[in-house]
Backbone as ProteinMPNN parsed JSONL, in Angstrom:
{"seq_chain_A": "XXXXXXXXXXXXXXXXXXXXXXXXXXXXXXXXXXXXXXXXXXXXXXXXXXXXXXXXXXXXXXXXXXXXXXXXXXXXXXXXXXXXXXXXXXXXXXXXXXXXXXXXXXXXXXXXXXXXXXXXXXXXXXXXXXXXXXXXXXXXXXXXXXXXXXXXXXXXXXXXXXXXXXXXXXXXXXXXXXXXXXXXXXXXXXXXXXXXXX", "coords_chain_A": {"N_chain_A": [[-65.017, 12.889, 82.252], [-61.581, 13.071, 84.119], [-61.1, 15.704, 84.914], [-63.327, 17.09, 84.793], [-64.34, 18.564, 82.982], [-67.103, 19.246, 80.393], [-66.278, 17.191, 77.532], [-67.12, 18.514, 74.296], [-68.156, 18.372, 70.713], [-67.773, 20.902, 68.105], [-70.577, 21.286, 66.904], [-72.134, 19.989, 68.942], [-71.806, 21.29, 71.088], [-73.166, 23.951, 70.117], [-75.6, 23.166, 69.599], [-76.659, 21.968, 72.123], [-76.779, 24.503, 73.193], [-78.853, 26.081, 71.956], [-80.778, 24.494, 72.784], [-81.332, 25.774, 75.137], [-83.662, 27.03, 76.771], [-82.641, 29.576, 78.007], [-80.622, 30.672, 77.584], [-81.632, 31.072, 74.295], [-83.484, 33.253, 75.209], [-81.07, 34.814, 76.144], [-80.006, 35.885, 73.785], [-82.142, 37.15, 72.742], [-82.099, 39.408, 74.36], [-79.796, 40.594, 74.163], [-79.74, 41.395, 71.888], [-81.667, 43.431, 71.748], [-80.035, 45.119, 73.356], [-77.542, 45.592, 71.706], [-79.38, 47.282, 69.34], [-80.429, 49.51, 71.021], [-77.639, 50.801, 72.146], [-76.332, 51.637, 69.536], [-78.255, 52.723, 67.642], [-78.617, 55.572, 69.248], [-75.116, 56.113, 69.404], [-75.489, 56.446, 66.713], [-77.709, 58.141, 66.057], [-77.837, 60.121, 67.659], [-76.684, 62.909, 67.239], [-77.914, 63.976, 64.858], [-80.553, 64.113, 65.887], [-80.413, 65.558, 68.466], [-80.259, 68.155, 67.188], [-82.067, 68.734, 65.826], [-84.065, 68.699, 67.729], [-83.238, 71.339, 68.661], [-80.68, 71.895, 69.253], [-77.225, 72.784, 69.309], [-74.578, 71.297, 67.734], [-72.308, 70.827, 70.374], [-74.323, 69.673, 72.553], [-74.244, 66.992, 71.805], [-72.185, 65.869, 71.064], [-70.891, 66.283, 74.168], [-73.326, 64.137, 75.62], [-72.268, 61.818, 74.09], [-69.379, 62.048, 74.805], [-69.355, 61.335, 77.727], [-70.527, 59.138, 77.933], [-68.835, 57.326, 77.152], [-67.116, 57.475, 78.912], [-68.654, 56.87, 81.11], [-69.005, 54.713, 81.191], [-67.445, 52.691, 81.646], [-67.225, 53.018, 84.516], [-69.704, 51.831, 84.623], [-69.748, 48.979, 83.536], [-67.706, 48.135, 85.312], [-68.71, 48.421, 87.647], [-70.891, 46.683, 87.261], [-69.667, 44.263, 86.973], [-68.938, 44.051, 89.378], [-71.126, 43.823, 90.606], [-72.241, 41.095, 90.137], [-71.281, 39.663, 90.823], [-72.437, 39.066, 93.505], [-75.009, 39.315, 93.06], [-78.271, 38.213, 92.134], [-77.428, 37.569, 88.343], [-79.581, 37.63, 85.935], [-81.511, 38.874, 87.372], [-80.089, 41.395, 87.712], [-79.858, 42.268, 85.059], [-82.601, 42.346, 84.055], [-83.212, 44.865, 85.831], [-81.288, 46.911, 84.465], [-82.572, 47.081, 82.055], [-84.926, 47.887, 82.296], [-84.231, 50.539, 83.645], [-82.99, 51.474, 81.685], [-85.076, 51.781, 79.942], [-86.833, 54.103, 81.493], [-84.738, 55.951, 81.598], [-84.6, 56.554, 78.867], [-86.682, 57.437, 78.626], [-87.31, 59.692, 80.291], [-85.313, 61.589, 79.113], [-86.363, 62.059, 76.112], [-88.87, 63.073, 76.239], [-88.385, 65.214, 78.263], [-87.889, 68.567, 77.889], [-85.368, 69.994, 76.067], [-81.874, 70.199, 76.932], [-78.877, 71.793, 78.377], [-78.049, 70.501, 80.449], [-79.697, 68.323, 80.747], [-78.828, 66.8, 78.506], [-76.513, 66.022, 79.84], [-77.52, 64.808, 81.997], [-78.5, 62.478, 80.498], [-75.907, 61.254, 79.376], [-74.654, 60.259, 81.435], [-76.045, 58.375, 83.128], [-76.817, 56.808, 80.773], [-74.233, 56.34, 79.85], [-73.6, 54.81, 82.217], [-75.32, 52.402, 81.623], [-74.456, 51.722, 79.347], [-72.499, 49.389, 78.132], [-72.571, 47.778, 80.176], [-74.291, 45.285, 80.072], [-72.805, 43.456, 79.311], [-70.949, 41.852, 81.214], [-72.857, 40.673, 82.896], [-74.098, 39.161, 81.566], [-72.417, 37.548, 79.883], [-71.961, 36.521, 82.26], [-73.926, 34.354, 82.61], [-73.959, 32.73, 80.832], [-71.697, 31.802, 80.785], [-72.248, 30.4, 83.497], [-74.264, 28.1, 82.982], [-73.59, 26.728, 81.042], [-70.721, 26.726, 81.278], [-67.166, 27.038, 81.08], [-65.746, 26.525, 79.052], [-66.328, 26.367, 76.363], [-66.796, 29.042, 76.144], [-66.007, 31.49, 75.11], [-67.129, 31.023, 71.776], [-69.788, 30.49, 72.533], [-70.282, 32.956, 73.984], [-69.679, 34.501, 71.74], [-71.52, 33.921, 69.934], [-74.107, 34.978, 70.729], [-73.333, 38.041, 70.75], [-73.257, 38.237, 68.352], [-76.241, 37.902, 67.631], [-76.062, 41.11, 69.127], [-74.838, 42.472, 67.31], [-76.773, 42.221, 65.081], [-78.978, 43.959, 66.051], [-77.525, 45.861, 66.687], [-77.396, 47.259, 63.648], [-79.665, 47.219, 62.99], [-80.771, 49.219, 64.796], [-79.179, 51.369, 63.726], [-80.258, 51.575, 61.175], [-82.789, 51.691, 61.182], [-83.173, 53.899, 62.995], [-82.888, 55.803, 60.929], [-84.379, 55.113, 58.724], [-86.949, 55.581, 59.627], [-86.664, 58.447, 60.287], [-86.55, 59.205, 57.722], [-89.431, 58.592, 56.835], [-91.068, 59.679, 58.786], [-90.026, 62.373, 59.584], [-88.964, 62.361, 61.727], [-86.873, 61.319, 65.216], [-88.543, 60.322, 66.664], [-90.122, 57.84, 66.378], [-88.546, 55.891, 66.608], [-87.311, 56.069, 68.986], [-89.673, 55.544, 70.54], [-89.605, 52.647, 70.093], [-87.339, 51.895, 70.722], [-87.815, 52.244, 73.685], [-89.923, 50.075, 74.13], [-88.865, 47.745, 72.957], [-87.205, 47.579, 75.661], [-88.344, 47.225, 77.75], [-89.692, 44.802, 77.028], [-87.064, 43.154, 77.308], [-86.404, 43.413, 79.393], [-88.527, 41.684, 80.757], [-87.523, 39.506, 79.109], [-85.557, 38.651, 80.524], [-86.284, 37.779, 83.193], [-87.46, 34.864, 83.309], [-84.812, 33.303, 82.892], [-83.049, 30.681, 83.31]], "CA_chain_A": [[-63.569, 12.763, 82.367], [-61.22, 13.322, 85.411], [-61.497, 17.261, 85.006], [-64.728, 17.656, 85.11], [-65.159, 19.555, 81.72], [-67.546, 18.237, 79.526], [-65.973, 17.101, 76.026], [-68.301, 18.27, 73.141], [-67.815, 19.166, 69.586], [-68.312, 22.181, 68.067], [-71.811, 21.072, 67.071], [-72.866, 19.669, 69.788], [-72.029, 22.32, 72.188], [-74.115, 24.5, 69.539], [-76.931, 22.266, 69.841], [-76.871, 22.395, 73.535], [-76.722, 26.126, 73.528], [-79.739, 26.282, 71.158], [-82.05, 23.533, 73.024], [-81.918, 25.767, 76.507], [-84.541, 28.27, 77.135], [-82.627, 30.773, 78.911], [-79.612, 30.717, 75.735], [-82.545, 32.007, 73.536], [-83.897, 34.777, 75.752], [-80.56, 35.871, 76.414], [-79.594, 36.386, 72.389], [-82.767, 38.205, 71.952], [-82.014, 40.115, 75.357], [-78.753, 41.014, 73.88], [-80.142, 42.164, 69.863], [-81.897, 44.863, 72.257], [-79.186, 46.369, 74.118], [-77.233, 46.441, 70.15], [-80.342, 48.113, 68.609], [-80.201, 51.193, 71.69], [-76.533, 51.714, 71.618], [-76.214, 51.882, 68.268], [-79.733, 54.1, 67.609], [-77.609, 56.309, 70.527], [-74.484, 56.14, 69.261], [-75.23, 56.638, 65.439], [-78.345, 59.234, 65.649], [-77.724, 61.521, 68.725], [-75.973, 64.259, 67.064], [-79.441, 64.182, 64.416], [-81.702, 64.062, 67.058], [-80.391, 66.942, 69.183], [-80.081, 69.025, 65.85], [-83.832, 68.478, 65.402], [-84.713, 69.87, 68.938], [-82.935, 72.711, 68.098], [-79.421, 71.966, 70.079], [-76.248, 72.487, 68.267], [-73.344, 70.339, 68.036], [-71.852, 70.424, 71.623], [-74.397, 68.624, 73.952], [-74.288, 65.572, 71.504], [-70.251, 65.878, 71.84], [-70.956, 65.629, 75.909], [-73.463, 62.58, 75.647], [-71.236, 60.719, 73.819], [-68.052, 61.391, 75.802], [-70.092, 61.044, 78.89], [-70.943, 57.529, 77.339], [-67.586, 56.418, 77.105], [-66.16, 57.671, 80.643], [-68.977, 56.04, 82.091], [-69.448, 53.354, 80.538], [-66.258, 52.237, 82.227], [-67.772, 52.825, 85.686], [-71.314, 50.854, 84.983], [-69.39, 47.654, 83.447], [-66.924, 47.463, 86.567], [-70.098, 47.938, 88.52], [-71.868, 45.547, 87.065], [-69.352, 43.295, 86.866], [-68.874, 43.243, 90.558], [-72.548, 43.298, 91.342], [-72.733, 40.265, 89.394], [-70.73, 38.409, 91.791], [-73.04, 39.073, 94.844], [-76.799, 39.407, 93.187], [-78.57, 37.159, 90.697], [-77.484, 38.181, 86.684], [-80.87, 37.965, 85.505], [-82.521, 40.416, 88.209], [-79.654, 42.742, 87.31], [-79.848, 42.54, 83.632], [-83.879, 42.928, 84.342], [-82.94, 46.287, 86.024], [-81.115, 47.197, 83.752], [-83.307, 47.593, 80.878], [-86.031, 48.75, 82.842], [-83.612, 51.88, 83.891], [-83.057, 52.316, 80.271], [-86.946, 52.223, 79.424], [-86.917, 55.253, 82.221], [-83.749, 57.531, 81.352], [-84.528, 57.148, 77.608], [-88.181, 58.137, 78.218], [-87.305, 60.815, 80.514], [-84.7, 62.254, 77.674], [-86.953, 62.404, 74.657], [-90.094, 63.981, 77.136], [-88.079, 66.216, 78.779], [-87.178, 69.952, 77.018], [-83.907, 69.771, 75.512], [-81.013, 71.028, 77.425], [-77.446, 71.143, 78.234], [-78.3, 69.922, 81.517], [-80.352, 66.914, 80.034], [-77.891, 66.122, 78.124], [-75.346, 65.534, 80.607], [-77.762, 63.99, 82.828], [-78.674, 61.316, 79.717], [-74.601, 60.883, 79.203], [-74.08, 60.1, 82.448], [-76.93, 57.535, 83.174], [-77.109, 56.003, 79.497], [-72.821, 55.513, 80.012], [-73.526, 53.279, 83.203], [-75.993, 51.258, 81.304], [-74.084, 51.314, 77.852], [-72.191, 48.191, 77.779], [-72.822, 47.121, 81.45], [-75.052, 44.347, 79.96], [-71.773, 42.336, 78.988], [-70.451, 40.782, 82.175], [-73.452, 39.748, 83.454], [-74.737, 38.349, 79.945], [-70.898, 36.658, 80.135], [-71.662, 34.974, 83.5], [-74.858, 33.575, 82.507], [-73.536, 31.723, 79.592], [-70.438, 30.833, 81.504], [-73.116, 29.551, 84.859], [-75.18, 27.514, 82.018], [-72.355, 26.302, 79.836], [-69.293, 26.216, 81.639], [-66.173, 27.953, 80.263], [-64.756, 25.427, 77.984], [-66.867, 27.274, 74.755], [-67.615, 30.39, 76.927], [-65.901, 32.554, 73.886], [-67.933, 30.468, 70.685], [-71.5, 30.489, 72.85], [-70.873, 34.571, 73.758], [-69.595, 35.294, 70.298], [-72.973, 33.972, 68.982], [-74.797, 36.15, 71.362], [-72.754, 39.181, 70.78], [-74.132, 38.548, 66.849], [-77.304, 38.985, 67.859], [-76.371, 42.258, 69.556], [-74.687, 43.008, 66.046], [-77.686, 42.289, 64.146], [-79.637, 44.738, 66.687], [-77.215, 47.014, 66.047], [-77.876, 47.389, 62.469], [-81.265, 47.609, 62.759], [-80.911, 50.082, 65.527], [-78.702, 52.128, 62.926], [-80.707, 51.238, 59.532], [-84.635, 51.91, 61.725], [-83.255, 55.067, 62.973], [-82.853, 56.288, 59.64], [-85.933, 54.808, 58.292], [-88.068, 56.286, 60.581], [-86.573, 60.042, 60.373], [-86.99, 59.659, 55.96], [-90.798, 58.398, 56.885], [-91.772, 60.652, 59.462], [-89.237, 63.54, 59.71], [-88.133, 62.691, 63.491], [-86.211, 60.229, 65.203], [-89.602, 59.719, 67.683], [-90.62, 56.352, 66.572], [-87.381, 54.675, 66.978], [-87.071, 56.025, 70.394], [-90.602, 54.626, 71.069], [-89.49, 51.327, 69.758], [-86.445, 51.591, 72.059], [-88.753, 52.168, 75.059], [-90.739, 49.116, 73.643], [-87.876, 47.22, 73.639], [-86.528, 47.623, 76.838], [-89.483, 46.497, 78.634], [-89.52, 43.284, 76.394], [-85.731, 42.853, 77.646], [-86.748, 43.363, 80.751], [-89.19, 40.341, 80.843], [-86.942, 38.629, 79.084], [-84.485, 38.024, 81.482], [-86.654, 37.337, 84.081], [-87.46, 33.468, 83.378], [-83.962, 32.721, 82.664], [-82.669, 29.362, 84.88]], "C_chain_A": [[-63.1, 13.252, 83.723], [-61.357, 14.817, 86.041], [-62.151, 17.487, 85.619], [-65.784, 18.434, 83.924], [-65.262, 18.27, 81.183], [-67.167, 18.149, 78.314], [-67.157, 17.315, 75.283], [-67.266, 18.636, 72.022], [-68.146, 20.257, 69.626], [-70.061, 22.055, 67.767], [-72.794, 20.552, 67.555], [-73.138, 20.671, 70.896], [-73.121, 23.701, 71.443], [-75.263, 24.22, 69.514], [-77.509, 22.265, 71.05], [-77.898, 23.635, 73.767], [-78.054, 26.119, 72.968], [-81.081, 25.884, 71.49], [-82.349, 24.173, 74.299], [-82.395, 27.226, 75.889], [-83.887, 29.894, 77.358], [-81.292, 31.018, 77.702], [-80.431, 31.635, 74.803], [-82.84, 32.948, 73.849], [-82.541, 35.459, 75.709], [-79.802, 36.274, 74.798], [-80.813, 37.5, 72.269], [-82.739, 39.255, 72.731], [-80.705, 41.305, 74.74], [-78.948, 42.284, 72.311], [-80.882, 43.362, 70.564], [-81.024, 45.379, 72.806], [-78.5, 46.694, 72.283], [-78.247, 47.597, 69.845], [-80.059, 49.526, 69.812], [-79.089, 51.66, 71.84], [-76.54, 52.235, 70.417], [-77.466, 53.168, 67.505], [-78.806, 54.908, 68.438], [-76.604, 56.641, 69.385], [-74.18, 57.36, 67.929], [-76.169, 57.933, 65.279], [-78.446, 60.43, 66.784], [-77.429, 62.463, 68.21], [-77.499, 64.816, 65.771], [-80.245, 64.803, 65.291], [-81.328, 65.284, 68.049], [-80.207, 67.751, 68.623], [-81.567, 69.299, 66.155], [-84.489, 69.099, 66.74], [-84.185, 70.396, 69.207], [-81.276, 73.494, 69.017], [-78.477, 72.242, 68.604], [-75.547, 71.214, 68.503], [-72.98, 69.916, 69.533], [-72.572, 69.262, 72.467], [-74.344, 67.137, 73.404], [-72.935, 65.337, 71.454], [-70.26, 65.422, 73.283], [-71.413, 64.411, 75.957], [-72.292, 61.898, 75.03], [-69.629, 60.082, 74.001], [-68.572, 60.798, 77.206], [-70.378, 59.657, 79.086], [-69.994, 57.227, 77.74], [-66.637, 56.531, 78.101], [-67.213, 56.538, 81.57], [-69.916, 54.737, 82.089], [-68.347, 52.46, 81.088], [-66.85, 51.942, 83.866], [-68.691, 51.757, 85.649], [-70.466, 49.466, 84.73], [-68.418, 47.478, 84.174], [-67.859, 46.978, 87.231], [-70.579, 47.141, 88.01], [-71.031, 44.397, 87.174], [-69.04, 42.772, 88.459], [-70.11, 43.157, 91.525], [-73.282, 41.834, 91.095], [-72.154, 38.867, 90.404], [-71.102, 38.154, 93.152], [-74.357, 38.938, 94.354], [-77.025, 38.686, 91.569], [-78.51, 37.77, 89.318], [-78.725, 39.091, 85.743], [-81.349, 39.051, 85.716], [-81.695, 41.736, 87.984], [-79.68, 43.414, 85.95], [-81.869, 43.187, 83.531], [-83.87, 44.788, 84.598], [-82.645, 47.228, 85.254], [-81.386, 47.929, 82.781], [-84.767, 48.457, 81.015], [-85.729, 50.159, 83.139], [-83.589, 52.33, 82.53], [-84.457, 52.607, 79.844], [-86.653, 53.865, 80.503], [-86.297, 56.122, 81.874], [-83.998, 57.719, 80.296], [-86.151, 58.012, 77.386], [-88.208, 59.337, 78.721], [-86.402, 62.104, 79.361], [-85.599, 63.046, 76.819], [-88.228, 63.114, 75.289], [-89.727, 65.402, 77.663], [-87.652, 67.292, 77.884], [-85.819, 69.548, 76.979], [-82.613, 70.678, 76.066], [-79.839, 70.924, 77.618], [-77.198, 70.472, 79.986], [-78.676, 68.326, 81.281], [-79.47, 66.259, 79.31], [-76.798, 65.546, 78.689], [-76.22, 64.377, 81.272], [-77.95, 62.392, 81.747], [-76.872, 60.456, 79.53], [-74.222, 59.867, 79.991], [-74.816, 58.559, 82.884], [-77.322, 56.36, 81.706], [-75.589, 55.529, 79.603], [-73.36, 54.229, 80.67], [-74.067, 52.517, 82.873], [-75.371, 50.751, 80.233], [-73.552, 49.794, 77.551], [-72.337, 46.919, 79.645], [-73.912, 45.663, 81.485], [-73.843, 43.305, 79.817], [-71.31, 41.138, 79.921], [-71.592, 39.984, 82.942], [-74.046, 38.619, 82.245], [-73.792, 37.19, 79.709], [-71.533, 35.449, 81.189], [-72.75, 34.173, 83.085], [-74.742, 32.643, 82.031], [-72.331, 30.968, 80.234], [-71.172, 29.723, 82.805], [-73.573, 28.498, 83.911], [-74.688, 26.013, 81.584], [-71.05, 25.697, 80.113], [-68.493, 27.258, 80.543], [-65.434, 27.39, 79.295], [-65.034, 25.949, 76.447], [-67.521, 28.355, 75.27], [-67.46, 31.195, 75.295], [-66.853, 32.344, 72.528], [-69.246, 30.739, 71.205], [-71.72, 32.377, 72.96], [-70.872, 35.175, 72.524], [-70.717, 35.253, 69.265], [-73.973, 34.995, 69.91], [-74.518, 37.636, 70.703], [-73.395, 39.182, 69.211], [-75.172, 38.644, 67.029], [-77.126, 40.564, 68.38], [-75.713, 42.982, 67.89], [-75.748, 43.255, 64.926], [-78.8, 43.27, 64.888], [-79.035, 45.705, 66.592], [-77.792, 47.653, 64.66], [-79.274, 47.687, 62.208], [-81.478, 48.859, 63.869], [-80.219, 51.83, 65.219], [-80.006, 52.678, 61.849], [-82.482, 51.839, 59.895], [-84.763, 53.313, 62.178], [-83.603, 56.172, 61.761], [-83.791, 56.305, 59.001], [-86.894, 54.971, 58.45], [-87.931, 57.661, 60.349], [-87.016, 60.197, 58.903], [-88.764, 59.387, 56.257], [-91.52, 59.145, 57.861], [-91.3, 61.765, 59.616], [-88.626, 63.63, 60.626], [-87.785, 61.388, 63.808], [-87.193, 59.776, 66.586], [-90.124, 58.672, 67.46], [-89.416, 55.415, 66.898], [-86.785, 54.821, 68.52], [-88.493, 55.571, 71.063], [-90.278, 53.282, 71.216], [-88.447, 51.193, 70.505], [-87.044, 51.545, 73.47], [-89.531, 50.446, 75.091], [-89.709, 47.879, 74.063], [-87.259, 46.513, 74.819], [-87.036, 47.329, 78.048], [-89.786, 44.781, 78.064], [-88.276, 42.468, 76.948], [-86.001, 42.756, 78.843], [-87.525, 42.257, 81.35], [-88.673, 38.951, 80.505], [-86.292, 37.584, 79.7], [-84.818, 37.56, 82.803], [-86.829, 35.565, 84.092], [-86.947, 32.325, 82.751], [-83.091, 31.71, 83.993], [-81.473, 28.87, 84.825]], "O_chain_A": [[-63.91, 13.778, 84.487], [-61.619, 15.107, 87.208], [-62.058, 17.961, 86.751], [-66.975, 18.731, 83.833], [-64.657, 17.198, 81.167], [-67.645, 19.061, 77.639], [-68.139, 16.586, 75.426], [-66.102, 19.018, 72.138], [-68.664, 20.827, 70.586], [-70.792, 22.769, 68.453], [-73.941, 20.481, 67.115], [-74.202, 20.895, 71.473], [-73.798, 24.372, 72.222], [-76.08, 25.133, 69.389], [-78.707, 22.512, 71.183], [-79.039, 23.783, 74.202], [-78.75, 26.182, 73.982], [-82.138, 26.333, 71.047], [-83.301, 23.698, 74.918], [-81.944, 28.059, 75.103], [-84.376, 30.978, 77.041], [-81.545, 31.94, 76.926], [-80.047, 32.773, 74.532], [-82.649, 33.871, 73.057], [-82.56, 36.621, 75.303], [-78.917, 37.126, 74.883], [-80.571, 38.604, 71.781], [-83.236, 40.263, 72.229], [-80.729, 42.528, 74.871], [-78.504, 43.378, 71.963], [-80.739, 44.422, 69.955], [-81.232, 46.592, 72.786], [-78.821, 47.704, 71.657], [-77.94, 48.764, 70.092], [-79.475, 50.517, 69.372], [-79.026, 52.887, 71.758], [-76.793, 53.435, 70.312], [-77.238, 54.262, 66.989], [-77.726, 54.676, 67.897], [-77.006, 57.336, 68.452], [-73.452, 58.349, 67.836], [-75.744, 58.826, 64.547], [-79.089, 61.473, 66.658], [-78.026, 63.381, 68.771], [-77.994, 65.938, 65.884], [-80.516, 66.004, 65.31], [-82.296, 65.986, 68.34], [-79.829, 68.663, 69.358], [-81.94, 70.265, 66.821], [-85.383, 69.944, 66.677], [-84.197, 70.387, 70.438], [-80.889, 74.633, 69.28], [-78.754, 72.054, 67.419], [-75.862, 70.309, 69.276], [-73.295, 68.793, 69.927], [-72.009, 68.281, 72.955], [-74.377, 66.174, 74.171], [-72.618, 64.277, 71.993], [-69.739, 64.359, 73.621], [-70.649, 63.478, 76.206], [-71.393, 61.46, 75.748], [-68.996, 59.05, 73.78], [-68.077, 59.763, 77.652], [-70.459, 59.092, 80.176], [-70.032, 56.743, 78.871], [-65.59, 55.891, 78.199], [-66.844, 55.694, 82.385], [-70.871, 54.162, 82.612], [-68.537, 51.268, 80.842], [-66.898, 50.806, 84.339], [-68.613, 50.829, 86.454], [-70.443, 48.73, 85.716], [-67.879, 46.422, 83.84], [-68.091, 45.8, 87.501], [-70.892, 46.449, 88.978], [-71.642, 43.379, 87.498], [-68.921, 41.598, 88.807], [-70.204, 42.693, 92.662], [-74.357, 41.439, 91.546], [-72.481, 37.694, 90.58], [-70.514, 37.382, 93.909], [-75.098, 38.399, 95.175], [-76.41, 38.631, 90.504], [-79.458, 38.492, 89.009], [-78.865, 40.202, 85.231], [-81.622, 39.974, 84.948], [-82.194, 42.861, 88.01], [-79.576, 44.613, 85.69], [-82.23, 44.248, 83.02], [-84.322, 45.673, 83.871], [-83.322, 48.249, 85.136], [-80.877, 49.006, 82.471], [-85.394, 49.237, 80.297], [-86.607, 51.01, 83.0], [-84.08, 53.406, 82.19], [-84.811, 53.709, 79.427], [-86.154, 54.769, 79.832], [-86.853, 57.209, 81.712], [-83.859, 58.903, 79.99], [-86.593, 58.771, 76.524], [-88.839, 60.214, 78.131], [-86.844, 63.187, 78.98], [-85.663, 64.273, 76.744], [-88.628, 63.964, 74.494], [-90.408, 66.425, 77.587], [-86.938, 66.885, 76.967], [-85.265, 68.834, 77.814], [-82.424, 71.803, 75.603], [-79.357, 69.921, 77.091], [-76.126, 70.071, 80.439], [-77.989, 67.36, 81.614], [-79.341, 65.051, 79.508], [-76.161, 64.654, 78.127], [-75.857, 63.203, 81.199], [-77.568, 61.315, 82.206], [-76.743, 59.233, 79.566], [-73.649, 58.841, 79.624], [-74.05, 57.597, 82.949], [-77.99, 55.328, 81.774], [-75.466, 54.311, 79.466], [-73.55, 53.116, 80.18], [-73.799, 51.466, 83.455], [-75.516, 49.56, 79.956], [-74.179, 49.077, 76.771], [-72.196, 45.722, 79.9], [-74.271, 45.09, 82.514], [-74.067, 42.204, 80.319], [-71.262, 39.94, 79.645], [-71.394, 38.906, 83.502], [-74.305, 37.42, 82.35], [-74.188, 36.066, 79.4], [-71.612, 34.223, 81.114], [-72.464, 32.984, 83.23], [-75.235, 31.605, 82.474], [-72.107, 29.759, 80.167], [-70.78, 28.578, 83.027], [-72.879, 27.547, 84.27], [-75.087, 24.853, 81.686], [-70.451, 24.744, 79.616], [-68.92, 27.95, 79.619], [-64.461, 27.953, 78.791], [-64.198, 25.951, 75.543], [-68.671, 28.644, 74.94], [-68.385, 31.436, 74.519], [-67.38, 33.371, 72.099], [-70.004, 31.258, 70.386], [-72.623, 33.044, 72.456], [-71.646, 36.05, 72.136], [-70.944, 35.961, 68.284], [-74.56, 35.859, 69.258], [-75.434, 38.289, 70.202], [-74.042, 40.18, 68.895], [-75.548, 39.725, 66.575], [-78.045, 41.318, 68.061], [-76.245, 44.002, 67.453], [-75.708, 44.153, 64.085], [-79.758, 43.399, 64.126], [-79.707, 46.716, 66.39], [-78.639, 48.544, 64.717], [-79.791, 48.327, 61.292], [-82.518, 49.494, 63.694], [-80.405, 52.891, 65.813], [-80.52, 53.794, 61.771], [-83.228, 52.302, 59.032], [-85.783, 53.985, 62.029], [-84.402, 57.108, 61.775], [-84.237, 57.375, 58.587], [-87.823, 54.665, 57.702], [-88.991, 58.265, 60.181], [-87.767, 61.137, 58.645], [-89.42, 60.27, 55.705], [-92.737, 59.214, 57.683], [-92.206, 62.558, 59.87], [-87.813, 64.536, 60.809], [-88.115, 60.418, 63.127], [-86.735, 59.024, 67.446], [-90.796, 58.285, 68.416], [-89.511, 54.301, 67.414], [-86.056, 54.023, 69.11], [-88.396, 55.209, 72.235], [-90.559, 52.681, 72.253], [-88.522, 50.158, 71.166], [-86.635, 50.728, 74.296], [-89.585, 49.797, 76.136], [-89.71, 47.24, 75.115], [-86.919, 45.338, 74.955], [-86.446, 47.196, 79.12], [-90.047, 43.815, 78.782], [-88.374, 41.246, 77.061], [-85.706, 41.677, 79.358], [-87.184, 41.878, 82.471], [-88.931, 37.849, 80.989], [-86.307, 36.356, 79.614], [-83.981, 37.035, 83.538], [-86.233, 34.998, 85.008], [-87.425, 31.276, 82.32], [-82.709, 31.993, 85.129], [-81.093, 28.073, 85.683]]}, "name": "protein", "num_of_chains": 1, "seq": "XXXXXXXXXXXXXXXXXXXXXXXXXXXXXXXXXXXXXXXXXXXXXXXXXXXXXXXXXXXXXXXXXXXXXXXXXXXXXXXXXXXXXXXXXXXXXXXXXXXXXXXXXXXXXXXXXXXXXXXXXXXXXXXXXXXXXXXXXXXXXXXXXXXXXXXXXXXXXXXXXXXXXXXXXXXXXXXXXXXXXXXXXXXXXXXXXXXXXX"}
């Protein structure tokens, strides 16, 4: 048409979305960042109980989260408009494999805890805008909101399991150390992911 946008239905532009390569990686790219907020979010104040913190430093991470979690998704969103998505979303998850491994290795402190706040904020939702442009570069913006909102359900259904595995792991072993393995695990999988997206 004279536009330029391409007319689809709704189930065609679903069909689309479904038949490209780099659509798929980035849903399952996405069900990992859910699963480590959410593990984060929901079992931090556990988990620094258990190595023998009180209350407070899991109060700091999780304001620490949400101040700078504001910073990383500006930043990202305007690094996104100078350097390729992918290679930043790559980064990304590879930084999280690093700060969450240094965390759970390192002695437990109120130092550590800030420094995890601070460094787990800028990554927290900073996956969004570039995860956005990809689908918008791909797709076009005409069903940008319908193609991210199916993404964003994968990061919902990674939530849930990043809730529901925490849990399931601390009743079967007593600690919340396999689900922060499996977040490390993760985050190197995410990390590959996004590499041989086109």
């Amino acid at each position: 048409n004279i536009s330029g946008v391409k007319e689809q239905t709704f189930l065609e532009s679903i069909k689309e979305a479904f038949s490209h390569k780099g659509y798929i990686l980035l849903l399952s790219g996405f069900f990992v960042c859910g699963f480590q907020i959410t593990l984060v979010a929901t079992h931090i104040p556990g988990y620094m109980q258990e190595r023998g913190m009180d209350g407070w430093p899991a109060i700091i991470i999780l304001a620490l989260i949400g101040l700078f979690n504001i910073v990383g998704t500006l930043g990202m969103g305007y690094l996104g408009t100078k350097y390729s998505k992918k290679i930043l979303l790559s980064l990304l998850y590879t930084f999280r494999a690093i700060i969450i491994a240094i965390f759970i290795f390192s002695p437990p402190s109120l130092g550590m805890s800030i420094f995890f706040g601070i460094t787990f904020g800028i990554l927290w939702l900073s996956t969004v805008p570039p995860t956005n442009g990809i689908v918008a570069q791909i797709f076009g913006t005409k069903n940008l909101t319908m193609l991210f909102g199916i993404v964003f359900l994968s990061h919902q259904i990674g939530s849930f399991l990043g809730a529901y595995l925490g849990g399931l792991f601390y009743d079967i072993f007593g600690n919340f150390d396999y689900a922060w393995y499996l977040a490390i695990i993760l985050s190197i999988v995410a990390t590959l992911l996004h590499l041989p997206i086109d």
